[in-house]
Amino acid sequence: MANERILVGTGNLVNFRLGTVDTLRRVSDTLRFPDGFLFGASISAHQTEGGNTNTDWWWWEHIAGTPCREPSGDACDFYHRYREDIAMLSGFGLNCFRFGIEWARIEPAEGEFSRAQLAHYRQMLDACHEHGVAPILTFHHFTVPRWLHEQGGIAADGFPALFERYCARAAEALGDRIGYACTLNEPQGLGSSGWLLGINPPGHTDDRDGAQRVVDNLLEAHRLGAAAIRSRSGAPTGVTLALPDLQYEDGAKPGTSSLELESQINDWFFQLARQDDFVGVQTYTRFRYGPEGSRSPGSDWSDTTRELVETDQTTQMGYEYYPQALGGAIRRAHRSCPGVPILVTESGIATGNDEKRIHYIDTAMREVLACMAEGIDVRSYVYWSLLDNFEWALGYAPTFGLVAVDRETFARHPRPSAWWLGQVSKSGFTSPLAGEVGPRSGPGGDAGGWGRPAI
Ligand code: BGC
């Protein structure tokens, strides 16, 4: 077994034990994570597998006028290379892996389920177990099968029941191998991006009725899907939410930007999550608001006018470099669902500078420890992304990966951050930072002025 700090039974993964709050306080003082804490990396199916020709996104990538920079094509060819990738992740020292199953492969036509594709995903789960890696499995990460897209996609009347049936069939086939199950990835944004802003399929703009149906359907789909998975698998099940840290300054009040609407939708998902086994927290940055409006670069997901050049203060996404957002996101989830364990299922940075990535992760993990010291039950830190992968839209090709991928040869090139995070996983200690904690102000404002944390 690659990492003895997780417990792997002969069948299912056994949920790990946590110490008391007092123990956690002590470990936090010494910047040590408790035994059993999950350290890992994350990917989604459509962004890495390649050849997902039967999804709505494949259609969207191939029509003119969308904000897609390039089609997903072969992506990282993860569909064929998962064994090597899981072995690689385990070799770094990481003990969990979040990945997705693709509905369009499992149910290629309405009501027709593919045993071969389910067997494929079972082999992926088996590979995780062979390497002592806890699999965190996502059932829905933005894409739907083409046949469902043609019925209206997530806005279709039948969506919740169809999602429930897909979850049931997948959980029947895979349930005993799943470590943790995530029903829907970031559902709070799907209505606005696909039905109001037109930046995701089906590309509607200002379709308020459609957006409302999407939100209602996703809430119902999570309820039904989680129950279907739980009853067939027993794996802890929850939803994963995008929680940018929204900060109101100088008396500013929440407004009606799409980010703020999504934040209200998150409150409805939090209500459901109070009955769940965990809630998944995902964040990348903060957005500041003053009485005069946004004070941050990129005040809306649809804002494609922001500068997509990385600087000391920003990332390749054009958003503020602000790893401390993770603390705000965890505390919000805790306030909204007291007592529900928190998994950090995505935390990451798009950067051309791997030392900056290490600083980002180190600072974000210190936020996790600070939250645990306050008594919040946080059980994982999962970095987005394991691989440089296909990015959904918005015209840029960010490098989020712990591992660079050559898109011609599919060769994997691990970055130092991969080994560094693996080292934290193996030791349980965040490393002290050598040199400065933040960017040095340097000529040109590039992203180069980062000190290297010592291991
Ligand atoms: C999504 C990923 C995406 C990442 C960076 C997250 O919100 O879950 O699929 O690649 O953001 O944009």
Short mmCIF file of C-alpha atoms and ligand atoms in Angstrom, two decimals:
data_model
loop_
_atom_site.label_atom_id
_atom_site.label_comp_id
_atom_site.label_asym_id
_atom_site.label_seq_id
_atom_site.Cartn_x
_atom_site.Cartn_y
_atom_site.Cartn_z
CA MET A 1 0.00 0.00 0.00
CA ALA A 2 1.37 3.38 -0.98
CA ASN A 3 0.17 5.25 2.06
CA GLU A 4 -0.78 3.64 5.32
CA ARG A 5 -2.56 6.66 6.65
CA ILE A 6 -5.83 5.63 5.03
CA LEU A 7 -7.76 2.53 5.89
CA VAL A 8 -8.67 0.29 2.99
CA GLY A 9 -10.90 -2.68 3.66
CA THR A 10 -11.14 -5.72 1.42
CA GLY A 11 -14.37 -4.36 0.00
CA ASN A 12 -15.29 -0.77 0.47
CA LEU A 13 -13.08 1.95 1.84
CA VAL A 14 -13.62 2.48 5.49
CA ASN A 15 -14.25 6.07 6.38
CA PHE A 16 -11.25 7.26 8.34
CA ARG A 17 -11.25 8.25 11.99
CA LEU A 18 -10.82 11.75 13.26
CA GLY A 19 -9.44 12.86 16.57
CA THR A 20 -11.30 15.02 19.04
CA VAL A 21 -11.33 18.75 18.64
CA ASP A 22 -8.64 18.98 21.34
CA THR A 23 -6.37 16.69 19.38
CA LEU A 24 -6.99 18.73 16.28
CA ARG A 25 -6.14 21.93 18.14
CA ARG A 26 -2.84 20.45 19.17
CA VAL A 27 -1.95 19.18 15.72
CA SER A 28 -2.91 22.52 14.28
CA ASP A 29 -0.48 24.33 16.56
CA THR A 30 2.32 22.28 15.11
CA LEU A 31 0.87 22.58 11.59
CA ARG A 32 0.29 18.86 11.41
CA PHE A 33 -2.72 17.28 9.78
CA PRO A 34 -4.35 14.39 11.65
CA ASP A 35 -3.79 10.81 10.57
CA GLY A 36 -6.31 9.79 7.97
CA PHE A 37 -6.56 13.27 6.46
CA LEU A 38 -7.04 12.93 2.70
CA PHE A 39 -4.58 14.69 0.41
CA GLY A 40 -5.22 14.35 -3.28
CA ALA A 41 -5.86 15.78 -6.68
CA SER A 42 -8.93 16.10 -8.84
CA ILE A 43 -9.98 15.85 -12.49
CA SER A 44 -13.28 15.55 -14.38
CA ALA A 45 -14.15 13.00 -17.04
CA HIS A 46 -14.85 15.29 -20.00
CA GLN A 47 -11.80 17.47 -19.36
CA THR A 48 -9.35 14.56 -19.40
CA GLU A 49 -10.72 11.36 -20.94
CA GLY A 50 -10.80 12.44 -24.58
CA GLY A 51 -13.22 11.31 -27.27
CA ASN A 52 -16.39 12.11 -25.31
CA THR A 53 -18.27 12.57 -28.57
CA ASN A 54 -21.68 11.84 -27.11
CA THR A 55 -21.89 14.84 -24.73
CA ASP A 56 -23.55 18.25 -25.10
CA TRP A 57 -20.13 19.85 -24.61
CA TRP A 58 -18.69 18.01 -27.63
CA TRP A 59 -21.52 19.52 -29.69
CA TRP A 60 -20.88 22.97 -28.15
CA GLU A 61 -17.13 22.77 -28.83
CA HIS A 62 -17.79 22.21 -32.51
CA ILE A 63 -20.20 25.01 -33.30
CA ALA A 64 -19.15 28.52 -34.29
CA GLY A 65 -19.38 31.49 -31.96
CA THR A 66 -18.98 29.78 -28.59
CA PRO A 67 -16.30 30.95 -26.16
CA CYS A 68 -14.51 27.58 -26.46
CA ARG A 69 -10.88 28.02 -27.31
CA GLU A 70 -10.47 24.53 -28.74
CA PRO A 71 -12.39 21.24 -28.86
CA SER A 72 -11.66 18.75 -26.09
CA GLY A 73 -10.55 16.19 -28.72
CA ASP A 74 -8.31 13.57 -27.16
CA ALA A 75 -7.92 15.75 -24.04
CA CYS A 76 -5.30 13.95 -21.88
CA ASP A 77 -6.28 10.48 -23.15
CA PHE A 78 -6.98 9.66 -19.52
CA TYR A 79 -9.58 7.13 -20.68
CA HIS A 80 -6.71 4.87 -21.78
CA ARG A 81 -3.97 6.10 -19.45
CA TYR A 82 -5.77 6.00 -16.09
CA ARG A 83 -3.64 3.15 -14.75
CA GLU A 84 -0.40 5.07 -15.20
CA ASP A 85 -2.00 8.25 -13.87
CA ILE A 86 -3.31 6.61 -10.71
CA ALA A 87 0.07 4.92 -10.14
CA MET A 88 1.74 8.30 -10.67
CA LEU A 89 -0.56 10.06 -8.16
CA SER A 90 0.10 7.34 -5.61
CA GLY A 91 3.82 7.55 -6.35
CA PHE A 92 3.80 11.22 -5.34
CA GLY A 93 2.46 10.08 -1.95
CA LEU A 94 -1.13 11.29 -2.38
CA ASN A 95 -3.85 9.16 -0.80
CA CYS A 96 -7.01 10.19 -2.61
CA PHE A 97 -8.11 10.89 -6.15
CA ARG A 98 -11.27 12.66 -7.28
CA PHE A 99 -12.41 11.79 -10.79
CA GLY A 100 -15.66 11.51 -12.69
CA ILE A 101 -17.74 8.98 -14.54
CA GLU A 102 -19.28 10.12 -17.82
CA TRP A 103 -23.05 9.72 -18.07
CA ALA A 104 -22.91 9.85 -21.91
CA ARG A 105 -20.69 6.74 -21.95
CA ILE A 106 -22.68 4.84 -19.33
CA GLU A 107 -26.09 5.62 -20.90
CA PRO A 108 -25.24 6.32 -24.57
CA ALA A 109 -28.93 6.24 -25.60
CA GLU A 110 -31.92 6.84 -23.35
CA GLY A 111 -32.47 3.80 -21.17
CA GLU A 112 -29.56 1.81 -22.71
CA PHE A 113 -26.83 1.19 -20.17
CA SER A 114 -23.38 0.03 -21.19
CA ARG A 115 -21.99 -2.83 -19.12
CA ALA A 116 -18.61 -2.39 -20.80
CA GLN A 117 -18.35 1.26 -19.76
CA LEU A 118 -19.40 0.48 -16.21
CA ALA A 119 -16.75 -2.26 -16.15
CA HIS A 120 -14.22 0.30 -17.37
CA TYR A 121 -15.02 2.61 -14.47
CA ARG A 122 -14.92 -0.32 -12.06
CA GLN A 123 -11.38 -1.04 -13.24
CA MET A 124 -10.49 2.59 -12.54
CA LEU A 125 -11.82 2.26 -8.99
CA ASP A 126 -9.93 -1.04 -8.62
CA ALA A 127 -6.71 0.69 -9.70
CA CYS A 128 -7.21 3.24 -6.91
CA HIS A 129 -7.65 0.47 -4.33
CA GLU A 130 -4.58 -1.37 -5.62
CA HIS A 131 -2.56 1.77 -4.95
CA GLY A 132 -4.11 2.60 -1.57
CA VAL A 133 -5.83 5.66 -2.99
CA ALA A 134 -9.32 6.62 -1.78
CA PRO A 135 -11.55 7.23 -4.83
CA ILE A 136 -13.84 10.28 -4.62
CA LEU A 137 -16.25 9.75 -7.49
CA THR A 138 -18.19 12.53 -9.23
CA PHE A 139 -21.38 11.46 -11.01
CA HIS A 140 -22.06 14.72 -12.88
CA HIS A 141 -19.45 17.33 -13.81
CA PHE A 142 -21.17 19.75 -16.23
CA THR A 143 -21.89 17.40 -19.18
CA VAL A 144 -25.07 15.56 -20.22
CA PRO A 145 -25.54 12.93 -22.94
CA ARG A 146 -26.56 14.26 -26.37
CA TRP A 147 -29.95 12.51 -26.25
CA LEU A 148 -30.76 14.38 -23.05
CA HIS A 149 -29.41 17.65 -24.44
CA GLU A 150 -31.88 17.25 -27.31
CA GLN A 151 -34.73 16.99 -24.77
CA GLY A 152 -33.68 20.26 -23.11
CA GLY A 153 -30.73 19.08 -21.02
CA ILE A 154 -30.83 19.97 -17.35
CA ALA A 155 -33.94 22.08 -17.97
CA ALA A 156 -35.89 19.05 -19.30
CA ASP A 157 -38.89 17.99 -17.22
CA GLY A 158 -37.54 14.48 -16.84
CA PHE A 159 -34.05 15.49 -15.70
CA PRO A 160 -34.31 14.64 -11.96
CA ALA A 161 -35.77 11.16 -12.58
CA LEU A 162 -33.30 10.43 -15.39
CA PHE A 163 -30.41 11.49 -13.15
CA GLU A 164 -31.75 9.32 -10.33
CA ARG A 165 -31.92 6.28 -12.65
CA TYR A 166 -28.37 6.89 -13.93
CA CYS A 167 -27.08 7.23 -10.34
CA ALA A 168 -28.87 4.04 -9.35
CA ARG A 169 -27.44 2.02 -12.24
CA ALA A 170 -23.93 3.35 -11.72
CA ALA A 171 -24.05 2.82 -7.94
CA GLU A 172 -25.31 -0.76 -8.40
CA ALA A 173 -22.28 -1.52 -10.57
CA LEU A 174 -19.64 0.51 -8.72
CA GLY A 175 -20.95 1.17 -5.23
CA ASP A 176 -18.78 -1.25 -3.25
CA ARG A 177 -15.61 0.38 -4.64
CA ILE A 178 -16.53 4.04 -4.13
CA GLY A 179 -14.81 5.91 -1.27
CA TYR A 180 -16.93 9.07 -1.42
CA ALA A 181 -19.65 9.97 -3.93
CA CYS A 182 -20.29 13.48 -5.28
CA THR A 183 -23.65 13.82 -7.02
CA LEU A 184 -23.35 17.15 -8.85
CA ASN A 185 -20.31 19.36 -9.37
CA GLU A 186 -20.96 23.06 -8.84
CA PRO A 187 -24.68 22.93 -9.67
CA GLN A 188 -25.15 26.50 -8.50
CA GLY A 189 -23.63 27.89 -11.72
CA LEU A 190 -25.19 25.68 -14.37
CA GLY A 191 -28.42 27.66 -14.82
CA SER A 192 -26.71 31.03 -15.12
CA SER A 193 -23.88 29.94 -17.42
CA GLY A 194 -26.06 27.89 -19.81
CA TRP A 195 -29.38 29.76 -19.72
CA LEU A 196 -28.62 33.38 -18.74
CA LEU A 197 -25.06 34.14 -19.84
CA GLY A 198 -24.83 31.82 -22.87
CA ILE A 199 -21.27 30.72 -22.07
CA ASN A 200 -22.08 26.99 -21.59
CA PRO A 201 -24.39 24.71 -23.58
CA PRO A 202 -27.18 25.06 -24.56
CA GLY A 203 -26.04 28.69 -24.98
CA HIS A 204 -29.29 30.46 -24.06
CA THR A 205 -29.15 34.08 -22.95
CA ASP A 206 -31.62 35.75 -20.61
CA ASP A 207 -33.76 32.60 -20.46
CA ARG A 208 -34.99 33.14 -16.92
CA ASP A 209 -37.60 30.39 -17.04
CA GLY A 210 -34.98 27.93 -18.27
CA ALA A 211 -32.53 28.99 -15.56
CA GLN A 212 -35.20 28.61 -12.89
CA ARG A 213 -36.09 25.10 -14.16
CA VAL A 214 -32.41 24.18 -14.06
CA VAL A 215 -32.07 25.24 -10.43
CA ASP A 216 -35.27 23.42 -9.40
CA ASN A 217 -34.26 20.31 -11.33
CA LEU A 218 -30.76 20.21 -9.87
CA LEU A 219 -32.03 20.53 -6.30
CA GLU A 220 -34.42 17.65 -6.93
CA ALA A 221 -31.76 15.67 -8.81
CA HIS A 222 -29.36 15.96 -5.88
CA ARG A 223 -32.04 14.77 -3.44
CA LEU A 224 -32.99 11.79 -5.60
CA GLY A 225 -29.49 10.95 -6.83
CA ALA A 226 -27.92 11.03 -3.35
CA ALA A 227 -30.59 8.68 -1.99
CA ALA A 228 -30.14 6.31 -4.96
CA ILE A 229 -26.38 6.20 -4.45
CA ARG A 230 -26.55 5.84 -0.67
CA SER A 231 -28.99 2.96 -0.75
CA ARG A 232 -26.89 0.98 -3.23
CA SER A 233 -23.40 1.89 -2.12
CA GLY A 234 -23.22 3.04 1.46
CA ALA A 235 -20.47 5.48 0.41
CA PRO A 236 -20.63 8.88 2.10
CA THR A 237 -22.45 11.08 -0.43
CA GLY A 238 -22.68 14.84 -0.93
CA VAL A 239 -22.69 17.74 -3.35
CA THR A 240 -19.66 19.90 -4.28
CA LEU A 241 -20.20 23.67 -4.42
CA ALA A 242 -18.20 26.56 -5.91
CA LEU A 243 -17.70 29.02 -3.08
CA PRO A 244 -15.69 32.06 -4.15
CA ASP A 245 -15.11 34.19 -1.07
CA LEU A 246 -17.43 37.18 -1.53
CA GLN A 247 -16.23 40.06 0.63
CA TYR A 248 -18.30 43.21 1.17
CA GLU A 249 -16.34 46.27 2.24
CA ASP A 250 -17.19 49.75 3.55
CA GLY A 251 -20.83 48.92 4.14
CA ALA A 252 -21.48 47.41 0.69
CA LYS A 253 -24.54 45.15 0.43
CA PRO A 254 -25.01 42.05 -1.75
CA GLY A 255 -26.18 42.89 -5.28
CA THR A 256 -27.45 40.91 -8.26
CA SER A 257 -24.34 39.90 -10.19
CA SER A 258 -24.36 36.29 -11.40
CA LEU A 259 -21.81 35.39 -8.70
CA GLU A 260 -24.12 36.74 -6.04
CA LEU A 261 -27.13 34.93 -7.51
CA GLU A 262 -25.10 31.72 -7.47
CA SER A 263 -24.28 32.39 -3.86
CA GLN A 264 -28.02 32.46 -3.04
CA ILE A 265 -28.50 29.20 -4.94
CA ASN A 266 -25.73 27.71 -2.82
CA ASP A 267 -27.84 28.47 0.25
CA TRP A 268 -30.56 26.17 -1.10
CA PHE A 269 -28.01 23.42 -1.71
CA PHE A 270 -26.64 23.95 1.80
CA GLN A 271 -30.14 23.31 3.15
CA LEU A 272 -30.13 19.92 1.42
CA ALA A 273 -26.54 19.27 2.45
CA ARG A 274 -27.55 19.38 6.13
CA GLN A 275 -28.90 15.87 5.58
CA ASP A 276 -25.81 14.71 3.64
CA ASP A 277 -22.71 12.82 4.76
CA PHE A 278 -20.37 15.65 3.73
CA VAL A 279 -20.36 18.88 1.79
CA GLY A 280 -17.72 19.53 -0.89
CA VAL A 281 -16.06 22.95 -0.81
CA GLN A 282 -14.36 24.37 -3.93
CA THR A 283 -12.80 27.77 -4.31
CA TYR A 284 -10.19 29.61 -6.34
CA THR A 285 -10.32 33.28 -5.38
CA ARG A 286 -12.22 36.07 -3.64
CA PHE A 287 -14.36 38.84 -5.08
CA ARG A 288 -14.45 42.16 -3.23
CA TYR A 289 -17.36 44.57 -3.39
CA GLY A 290 -17.55 48.18 -2.28
CA PRO A 291 -20.59 50.51 -2.30
CA GLU A 292 -19.51 51.55 -5.83
CA GLY A 293 -19.51 47.93 -7.12
CA SER A 294 -16.87 45.30 -7.81
CA ARG A 295 -13.35 45.95 -6.57
CA SER A 296 -11.84 42.79 -8.09
CA PRO A 297 -10.60 41.79 -11.50
CA GLY A 298 -13.26 39.61 -13.13
CA SER A 299 -16.45 40.45 -11.28
CA ASP A 300 -18.57 37.93 -13.18
CA TRP A 301 -17.94 34.48 -14.70
CA SER A 302 -19.17 35.85 -18.05
CA ASP A 303 -16.76 38.77 -17.96
CA THR A 304 -14.36 37.81 -20.74
CA THR A 305 -12.90 41.30 -20.94
CA ARG A 306 -10.64 40.86 -17.93
CA GLU A 307 -6.90 40.69 -18.47
CA LEU A 308 -5.88 37.07 -19.03
CA VAL A 309 -2.21 37.76 -18.38
CA GLU A 310 -0.83 36.41 -15.14
CA THR A 311 0.83 38.92 -12.81
CA ASP A 312 2.14 38.75 -9.24
CA GLN A 313 -1.32 39.68 -7.99
CA THR A 314 -3.40 37.58 -10.38
CA THR A 315 -3.55 34.07 -11.85
CA GLN A 316 -3.81 32.95 -15.48
CA MET A 317 -7.60 33.13 -15.05
CA GLY A 318 -7.25 36.87 -14.50
CA TYR A 319 -8.55 36.52 -10.95
CA GLU A 320 -6.84 37.75 -7.79
CA TYR A 321 -4.19 35.46 -6.30
CA TYR A 322 -5.87 34.80 -2.96
CA PRO A 323 -5.41 31.32 -1.49
CA GLN A 324 -6.93 32.57 1.79
CA ALA A 325 -10.32 32.27 0.03
CA LEU A 326 -10.36 28.65 1.15
CA GLY A 327 -10.73 29.66 4.80
CA GLY A 328 -13.72 31.86 3.96
CA ALA A 329 -15.33 29.09 1.90
CA ILE A 330 -14.89 26.46 4.62
CA ARG A 331 -16.28 28.77 7.32
CA ARG A 332 -19.29 29.58 5.17
CA ALA A 333 -20.01 25.88 4.57
CA HIS A 334 -19.64 25.23 8.30
CA ARG A 335 -22.02 28.06 9.24
CA SER A 336 -24.54 26.82 6.68
CA CYS A 337 -24.31 23.12 7.59
CA PRO A 338 -23.08 22.91 11.18
CA GLY A 339 -21.80 19.47 12.05
CA VAL A 340 -21.61 18.19 8.47
CA PRO A 341 -18.06 17.05 7.62
CA ILE A 342 -16.35 19.16 4.96
CA LEU A 343 -14.29 17.79 2.11
CA VAL A 344 -12.20 20.31 0.20
CA THR A 345 -12.81 18.77 -3.22
CA GLU A 346 -11.19 21.51 -5.36
CA SER A 347 -8.63 24.19 -4.51
CA GLY A 348 -6.24 25.29 -7.18
CA ILE A 349 -4.39 27.89 -9.17
CA ALA A 350 -3.87 28.40 -12.88
CA THR A 351 -0.28 29.56 -13.10
CA GLY A 352 2.79 29.35 -15.27
CA ASN A 353 4.95 29.42 -12.14
CA ASP A 354 5.12 26.22 -10.13
CA GLU A 355 6.71 27.89 -7.09
CA LYS A 356 3.70 30.18 -6.94
CA ARG A 357 1.52 27.04 -7.08
CA ILE A 358 3.38 25.63 -4.05
CA HIS A 359 2.90 28.87 -2.14
CA TYR A 360 -0.77 28.84 -3.06
CA ILE A 361 -1.31 25.30 -1.82
CA ASP A 362 0.72 25.85 1.33
CA THR A 363 -1.25 28.99 2.22
CA ALA A 364 -4.57 27.30 1.42
CA MET A 365 -3.66 24.31 3.60
CA ARG A 366 -2.79 26.62 6.50
CA GLU A 367 -6.32 27.98 6.16
CA VAL A 368 -7.60 24.42 6.46
CA LEU A 369 -5.60 23.93 9.64
CA ALA A 370 -6.82 27.24 11.05
CA CYS A 371 -10.41 26.14 10.41
CA MET A 372 -9.76 22.79 12.08
CA ALA A 373 -8.30 24.62 15.06
CA GLU A 374 -11.63 26.46 15.32
CA GLY A 375 -13.32 23.06 15.61
CA ILE A 376 -14.48 22.69 12.01
CA ASP A 377 -14.48 19.09 10.78
CA VAL A 378 -12.44 19.25 7.53
CA ARG A 379 -11.32 15.93 6.13
CA SER A 380 -9.55 16.52 2.83
CA TYR A 381 -7.49 18.85 0.72
CA VAL A 382 -7.91 17.94 -2.94
CA TYR A 383 -6.01 20.08 -5.43
CA TRP A 384 -7.48 20.98 -8.84
CA SER A 385 -6.07 19.63 -11.05
CA LEU A 386 -3.90 16.56 -11.32
CA LEU A 387 -3.33 17.18 -15.04
CA ASP A 388 -3.23 20.20 -17.32
CA ASN A 389 -6.58 19.53 -18.93
CA PHE A 390 -9.14 20.86 -21.38
CA GLU A 391 -10.69 24.04 -20.00
CA TRP A 392 -14.38 24.57 -20.52
CA ALA A 393 -14.52 27.99 -22.11
CA LEU A 394 -13.47 31.60 -21.94
CA GLY A 395 -10.74 31.47 -24.54
CA TYR A 396 -7.64 30.58 -22.57
CA ALA A 397 -5.65 27.45 -21.81
CA PRO A 398 -4.77 27.60 -18.13
CA THR A 399 -2.20 25.31 -16.54
CA PHE A 400 -3.73 24.15 -13.26
CA GLY A 401 -1.93 20.78 -13.25
CA LEU A 402 0.45 19.26 -10.76
CA VAL A 403 1.45 17.46 -13.95
CA ALA A 404 2.00 19.01 -17.40
CA VAL A 405 0.65 17.00 -20.32
CA ASP A 406 2.09 17.03 -23.85
CA ARG A 407 -1.07 17.10 -25.97
CA GLU A 408 0.74 15.53 -28.97
CA THR A 409 2.39 12.57 -27.26
CA PHE A 410 0.30 12.53 -24.04
CA ALA A 411 3.55 12.32 -22.07
CA ARG A 412 3.13 13.33 -18.42
CA HIS A 413 5.68 15.72 -16.87
CA PRO A 414 5.19 16.04 -13.10
CA ARG A 415 5.94 19.46 -11.69
CA PRO A 416 7.82 19.95 -8.39
CA SER A 417 4.49 20.86 -6.76
CA ALA A 418 3.30 17.26 -7.28
CA TRP A 419 6.19 15.88 -5.25
CA TRP A 420 5.88 18.67 -2.72
CA LEU A 421 2.18 17.97 -2.08
CA GLY A 422 2.94 14.25 -1.88
CA GLN A 423 5.56 15.01 0.75
CA VAL A 424 3.00 16.94 2.82
CA SER A 425 0.65 13.98 2.46
CA LYS A 426 3.25 11.47 3.62
CA SER A 427 4.51 13.53 6.55
CA GLY A 428 1.23 15.20 7.50
CA PHE A 429 3.15 18.45 7.93
CA THR A 430 2.80 21.61 5.93
CA SER A 431 6.27 22.85 5.29
CA PRO A 432 7.61 26.09 6.64
CA LEU A 433 8.09 28.65 3.94
CA ALA A 434 11.64 29.60 3.12
CA GLY A 435 11.93 33.22 2.12
CA GLU A 436 8.96 35.47 1.57
CA VAL A 437 5.39 34.38 1.91
CA GLY A 438 4.02 36.49 -0.92
CA PRO A 439 5.17 37.75 -4.26
CA ARG A 440 8.20 40.02 -4.34
CA SER A 441 7.54 43.19 -6.23
CA GLY A 442 9.74 42.83 -9.25
CA PRO A 443 10.21 44.61 -12.52
CA GLY A 444 7.55 43.83 -15.08
CA GLY A 445 5.07 42.51 -12.50
CA ASP A 446 5.52 38.98 -13.82
CA ALA A 447 4.80 35.88 -11.84
CA GLY A 448 8.43 35.04 -11.25
CA GLY A 449 9.21 36.44 -7.81
CA TRP A 450 8.28 33.57 -5.55
CA GLY A 451 10.44 32.02 -2.87
CA ARG A 452 10.48 28.23 -2.73
CA PRO A 453 8.97 26.62 0.36
CA ALA A 454 11.37 24.16 1.94
CA ILE A 455 10.30 20.55 2.29
C1 BGC B 1 -14.48 23.29 -12.21
C2 BGC B 1 -13.43 22.69 -13.11
C3 BGC B 1 -12.69 23.80 -13.85
C4 BGC B 1 -12.07 24.73 -12.83
C5 BGC B 1 -11.26 25.86 -13.42
C6 BGC B 1 -13.95 24.44 -11.40
O1 BGC B 1 -14.97 25.29 -11.04
O2 BGC B 1 -15.06 22.28 -11.40
O3 BGC B 1 -14.05 21.80 -14.00
O4 BGC B 1 -11.72 23.33 -14.74
O5 BGC B 1 -13.09 25.29 -12.05
O6 BGC B 1 -12.00 26.71 -14.21
#
